[in-house]
GROMACS .gro file of C-alpha atoms in nm:
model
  209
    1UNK     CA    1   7.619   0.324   0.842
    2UNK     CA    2   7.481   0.076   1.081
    3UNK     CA    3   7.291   0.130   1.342
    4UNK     CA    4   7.430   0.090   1.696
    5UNK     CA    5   7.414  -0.161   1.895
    6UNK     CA    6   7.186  -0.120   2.206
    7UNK     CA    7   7.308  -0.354   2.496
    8UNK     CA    8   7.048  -0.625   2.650
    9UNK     CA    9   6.918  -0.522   2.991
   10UNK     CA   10   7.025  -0.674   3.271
   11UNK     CA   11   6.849  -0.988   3.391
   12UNK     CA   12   6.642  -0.880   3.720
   13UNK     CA   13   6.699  -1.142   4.000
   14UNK     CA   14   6.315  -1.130   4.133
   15UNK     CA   15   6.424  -1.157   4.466
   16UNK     CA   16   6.611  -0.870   4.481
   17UNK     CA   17   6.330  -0.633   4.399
   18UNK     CA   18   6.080  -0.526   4.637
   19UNK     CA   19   5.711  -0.664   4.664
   20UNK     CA   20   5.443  -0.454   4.469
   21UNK     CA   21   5.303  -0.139   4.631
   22UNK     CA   22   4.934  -0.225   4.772
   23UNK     CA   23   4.672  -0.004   4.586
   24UNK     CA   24   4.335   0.081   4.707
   25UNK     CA   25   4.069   0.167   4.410
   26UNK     CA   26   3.727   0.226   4.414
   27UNK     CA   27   3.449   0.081   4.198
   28UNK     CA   28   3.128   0.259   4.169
   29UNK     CA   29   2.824   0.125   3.993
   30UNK     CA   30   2.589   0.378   3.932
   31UNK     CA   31   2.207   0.239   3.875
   32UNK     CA   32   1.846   0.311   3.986
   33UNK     CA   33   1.732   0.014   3.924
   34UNK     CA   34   2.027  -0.212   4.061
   35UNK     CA   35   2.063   0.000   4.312
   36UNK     CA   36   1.721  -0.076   4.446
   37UNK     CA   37   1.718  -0.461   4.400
   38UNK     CA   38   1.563  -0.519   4.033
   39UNK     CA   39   1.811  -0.651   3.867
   40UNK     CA   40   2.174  -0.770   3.932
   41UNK     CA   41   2.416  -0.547   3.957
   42UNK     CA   42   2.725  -0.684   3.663
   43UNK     CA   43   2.966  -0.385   3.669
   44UNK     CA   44   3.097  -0.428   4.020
   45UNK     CA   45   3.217  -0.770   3.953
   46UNK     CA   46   3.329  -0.697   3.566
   47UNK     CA   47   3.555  -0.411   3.714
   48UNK     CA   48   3.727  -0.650   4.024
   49UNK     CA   49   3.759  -0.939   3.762
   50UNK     CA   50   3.950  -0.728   3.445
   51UNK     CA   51   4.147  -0.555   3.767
   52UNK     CA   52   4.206  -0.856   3.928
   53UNK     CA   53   4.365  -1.009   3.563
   54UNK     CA   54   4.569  -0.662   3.477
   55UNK     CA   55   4.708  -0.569   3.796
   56UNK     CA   56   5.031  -0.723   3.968
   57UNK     CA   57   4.929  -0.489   4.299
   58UNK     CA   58   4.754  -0.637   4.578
   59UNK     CA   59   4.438  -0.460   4.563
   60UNK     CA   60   4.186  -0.362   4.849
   61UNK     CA   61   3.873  -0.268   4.710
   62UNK     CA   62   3.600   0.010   4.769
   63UNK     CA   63   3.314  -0.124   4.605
   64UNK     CA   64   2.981   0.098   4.623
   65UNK     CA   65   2.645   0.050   4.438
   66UNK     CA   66   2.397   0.339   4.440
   67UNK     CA   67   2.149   0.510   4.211
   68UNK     CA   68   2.157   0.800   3.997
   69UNK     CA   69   2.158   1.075   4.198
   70UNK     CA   70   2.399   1.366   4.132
   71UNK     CA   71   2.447   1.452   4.498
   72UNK     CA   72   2.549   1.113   4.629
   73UNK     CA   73   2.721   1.019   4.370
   74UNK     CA   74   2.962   1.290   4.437
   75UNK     CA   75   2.951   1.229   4.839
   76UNK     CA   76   3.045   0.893   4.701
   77UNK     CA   77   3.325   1.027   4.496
   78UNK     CA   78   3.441   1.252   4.754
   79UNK     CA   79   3.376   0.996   5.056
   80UNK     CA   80   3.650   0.758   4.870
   81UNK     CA   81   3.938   0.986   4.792
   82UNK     CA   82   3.903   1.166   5.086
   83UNK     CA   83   3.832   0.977   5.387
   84UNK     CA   84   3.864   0.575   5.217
   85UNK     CA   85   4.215   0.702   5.081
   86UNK     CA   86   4.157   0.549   4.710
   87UNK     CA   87   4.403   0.608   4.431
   88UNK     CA   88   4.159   0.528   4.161
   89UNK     CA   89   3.836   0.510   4.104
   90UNK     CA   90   3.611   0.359   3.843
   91UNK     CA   91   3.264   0.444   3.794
   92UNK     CA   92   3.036   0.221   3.554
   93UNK     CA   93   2.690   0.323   3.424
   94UNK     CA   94   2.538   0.654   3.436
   95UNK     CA   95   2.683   0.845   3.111
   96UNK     CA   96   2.448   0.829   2.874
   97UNK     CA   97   2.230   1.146   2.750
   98UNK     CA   98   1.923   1.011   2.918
   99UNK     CA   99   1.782   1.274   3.151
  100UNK     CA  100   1.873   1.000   3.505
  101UNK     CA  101   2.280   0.969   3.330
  102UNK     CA  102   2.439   1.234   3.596
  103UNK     CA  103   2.743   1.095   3.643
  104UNK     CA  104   2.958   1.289   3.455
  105UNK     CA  105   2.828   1.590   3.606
  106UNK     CA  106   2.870   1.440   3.965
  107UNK     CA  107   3.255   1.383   3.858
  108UNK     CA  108   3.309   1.730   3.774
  109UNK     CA  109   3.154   1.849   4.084
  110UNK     CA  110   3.439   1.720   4.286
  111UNK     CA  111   3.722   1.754   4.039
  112UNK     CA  112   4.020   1.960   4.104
  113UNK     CA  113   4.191   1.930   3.718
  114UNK     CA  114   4.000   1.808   3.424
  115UNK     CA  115   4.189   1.509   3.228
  116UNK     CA  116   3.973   1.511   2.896
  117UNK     CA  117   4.240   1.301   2.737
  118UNK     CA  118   4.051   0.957   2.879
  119UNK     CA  119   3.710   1.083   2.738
  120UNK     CA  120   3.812   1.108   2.406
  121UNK     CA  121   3.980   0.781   2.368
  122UNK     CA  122   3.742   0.590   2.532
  123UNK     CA  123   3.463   0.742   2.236
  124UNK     CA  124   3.749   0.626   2.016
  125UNK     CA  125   3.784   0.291   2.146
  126UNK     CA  126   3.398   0.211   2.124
  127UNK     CA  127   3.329   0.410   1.824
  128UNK     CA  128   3.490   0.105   1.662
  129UNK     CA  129   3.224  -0.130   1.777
  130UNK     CA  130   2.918   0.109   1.798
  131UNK     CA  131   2.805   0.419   1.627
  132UNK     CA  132   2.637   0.484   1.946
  133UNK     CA  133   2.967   0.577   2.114
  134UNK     CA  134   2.902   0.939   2.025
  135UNK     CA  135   2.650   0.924   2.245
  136UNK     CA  136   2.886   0.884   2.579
  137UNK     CA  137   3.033   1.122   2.795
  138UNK     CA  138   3.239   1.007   3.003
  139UNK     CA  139   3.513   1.247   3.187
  140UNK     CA  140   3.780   1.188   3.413
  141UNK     CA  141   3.924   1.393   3.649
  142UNK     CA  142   4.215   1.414   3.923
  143UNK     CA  143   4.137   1.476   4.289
  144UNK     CA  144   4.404   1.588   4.535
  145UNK     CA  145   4.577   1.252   4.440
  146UNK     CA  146   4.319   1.015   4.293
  147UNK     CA  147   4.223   0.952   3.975
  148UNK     CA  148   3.867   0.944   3.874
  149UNK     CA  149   3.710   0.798   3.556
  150UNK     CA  150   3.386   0.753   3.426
  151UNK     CA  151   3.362   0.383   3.207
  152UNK     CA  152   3.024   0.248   3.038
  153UNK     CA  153   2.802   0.073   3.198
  154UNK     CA  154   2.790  -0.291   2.998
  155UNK     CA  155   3.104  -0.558   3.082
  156UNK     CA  156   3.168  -0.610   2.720
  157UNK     CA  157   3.257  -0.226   2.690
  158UNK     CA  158   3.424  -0.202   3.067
  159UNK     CA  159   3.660  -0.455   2.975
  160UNK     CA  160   3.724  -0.323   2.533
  161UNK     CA  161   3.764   0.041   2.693
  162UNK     CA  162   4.028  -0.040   2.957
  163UNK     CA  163   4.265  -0.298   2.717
  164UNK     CA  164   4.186  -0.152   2.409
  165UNK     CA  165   4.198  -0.309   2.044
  166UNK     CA  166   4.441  -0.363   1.766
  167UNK     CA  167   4.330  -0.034   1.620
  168UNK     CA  168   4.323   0.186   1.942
  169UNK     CA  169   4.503   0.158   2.260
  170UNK     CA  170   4.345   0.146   2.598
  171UNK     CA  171   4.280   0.355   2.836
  172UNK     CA  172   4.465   0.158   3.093
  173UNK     CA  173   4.773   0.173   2.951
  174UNK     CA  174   4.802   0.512   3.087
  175UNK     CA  175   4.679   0.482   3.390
  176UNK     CA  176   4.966   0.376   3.615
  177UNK     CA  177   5.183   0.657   3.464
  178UNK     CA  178   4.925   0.894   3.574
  179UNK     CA  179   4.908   0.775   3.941
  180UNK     CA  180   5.262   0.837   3.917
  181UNK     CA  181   5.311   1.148   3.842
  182UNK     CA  182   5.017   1.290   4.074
  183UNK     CA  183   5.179   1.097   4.413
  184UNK     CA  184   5.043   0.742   4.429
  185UNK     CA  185   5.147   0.372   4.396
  186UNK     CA  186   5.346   0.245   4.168
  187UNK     CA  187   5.082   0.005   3.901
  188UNK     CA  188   5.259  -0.303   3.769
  189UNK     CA  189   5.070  -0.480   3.520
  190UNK     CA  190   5.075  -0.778   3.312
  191UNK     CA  191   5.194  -0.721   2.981
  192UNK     CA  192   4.945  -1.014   2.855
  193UNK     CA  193   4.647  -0.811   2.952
  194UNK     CA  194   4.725  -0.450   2.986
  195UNK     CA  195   5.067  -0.330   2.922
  196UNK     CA  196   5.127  -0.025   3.113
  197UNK     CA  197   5.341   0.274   2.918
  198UNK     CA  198   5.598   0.506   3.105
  199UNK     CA  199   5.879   0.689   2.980
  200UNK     CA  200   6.199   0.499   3.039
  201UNK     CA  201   6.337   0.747   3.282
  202UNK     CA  202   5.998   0.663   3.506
  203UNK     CA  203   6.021   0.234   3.446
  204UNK     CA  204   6.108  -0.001   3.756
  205UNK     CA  205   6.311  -0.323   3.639
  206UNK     CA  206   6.015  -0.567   3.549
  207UNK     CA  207   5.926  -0.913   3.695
  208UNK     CA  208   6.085  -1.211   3.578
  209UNK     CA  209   5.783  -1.388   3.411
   0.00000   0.00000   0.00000
C-alpha cells in the first residue's frame, strides 16, 4: 500500500504576513569579580551575539552585571519580570558548587513553577564535552509570564547549551514554544542557527528565506 501523498504547503507571500513581535529579554551575568572591575565581563556580550544570530525578533535588551549575592540577584530577577516587563531571561555564571555559586538558589527564590526539564538537558548537552557537567546546577523556572534560566558561565558552553549538538538538541529549541504557551511573544528563529520546535497546530507560516 503506498503511502499518501501529503500536499506541499502553500508558498507564503512575505508581504502578506505581519512583522515579528518585539521581545524584551534579560541577560544577567553573575560575577564577583567582574562585577567589581577585575576582569572583563564575556557573558553579556556572548548572550546578545548567539541572540542576536538565532532570533528573527527585534530585541530590546536588559542587560545587568552584578556579583554573587543571593539577595540581589533575585531583586534582579524579580526587578526584570516585574517592573522591566522581560519575557526571558538568561543568567550566565554563578552555578557551580563553589560556596559564592548562588544563583540557582536566587532563581528559585522568585519562581512561581519549577521547569526542571532545561536543567537536565543542559547537563546532557555538556556532559558530552566535559565530565565536569555533573557538577552544574542550573534550574529554570517560570514567573508570572517570563521565563527564567540559569546557563554556564564560559561563551563556549553559553553558545553549545542553547544550539545544541548532533547528539543532543538544544535548549533553545524549546524555548519559543514555552513563551507561547505561558502568554508572551511569538520567537521566530533561524532555522540555520536554532530551529525552534512547536506542534503544528501552534506554527505561524514561516519567512520566505
Amino acid at each position: 500500500m503506498r503511502d499518501p501523498v501529503v500536499p506541499a504547503a502553500p508558498a507564503v507571500d512575505g508581504a502578506a504576513l505581519q512583522p515579528p513581535e518585539a521581545v524584551r529579554i534579560g541577560i544577567v551575568s553573575i560575577s564577583d569579580r567582574a562585577s567589581s572591575g577585575v576582569y572583563e565581563d564575556k557573558g553579556l556580550p556572548a548572550l546578545q551575539d548567539w541572540l542576536r544570530s538565532a532570533l528573527i525578533n527585534p530585541i530590546e535588551f536588559q542587560p545587568r552585571l552584578i556579583p554573587d549575592e543571593r539577595a540581589l540577584i533575585a531583586q534582579t530577577l524579580r526587578e526584570l519580570v516585574d517592573e522591566s516587563g522581560c519575557h526571558l531571561v538568561l543568567t550566565t555564571g554563578g552555578t557551580g558548587p563553589a560556596i559564592r555559586d548562588v544563583t540557582p538558589e536566587a532563581t528559585m527564590d522568585v519562581a512561581d513553577r519549577v521547569m526542571p526539564g532545561f536543567g537536565e538537558q543542559m547537563r546532557q548537552i555538556s556532559l558530552r564535552f566535559v565530565p565536569t557537567a555533573i557538577l552544574s546546577r542550573q534550574v529554570a523556572v517560570i514567573r508570572g509570564r517570563a521565563l527564567i534560566i540559569n546557563l554556564p558561565g564560559q561563551p563556549k558552553a553559553i553558545a553549545e547549551t542553547l544550539a545544541g549538538h548532533e547528539a543532543a538538541s538544544g535548549i533553545f529549541a524549546a524555548v519559543p514554544y514555552c513563551i507561547d504557551l505561558i502568554g508572551g511573544p511569538y520567537l521566530e528563529t533561524r532555522d540555520a542557527i536554532c530551529a525552534a520546535f512547536r506542534p503544528k497546530t501552534a506554527q505561524r507560516p514561516k519567512r520566505p528565506g
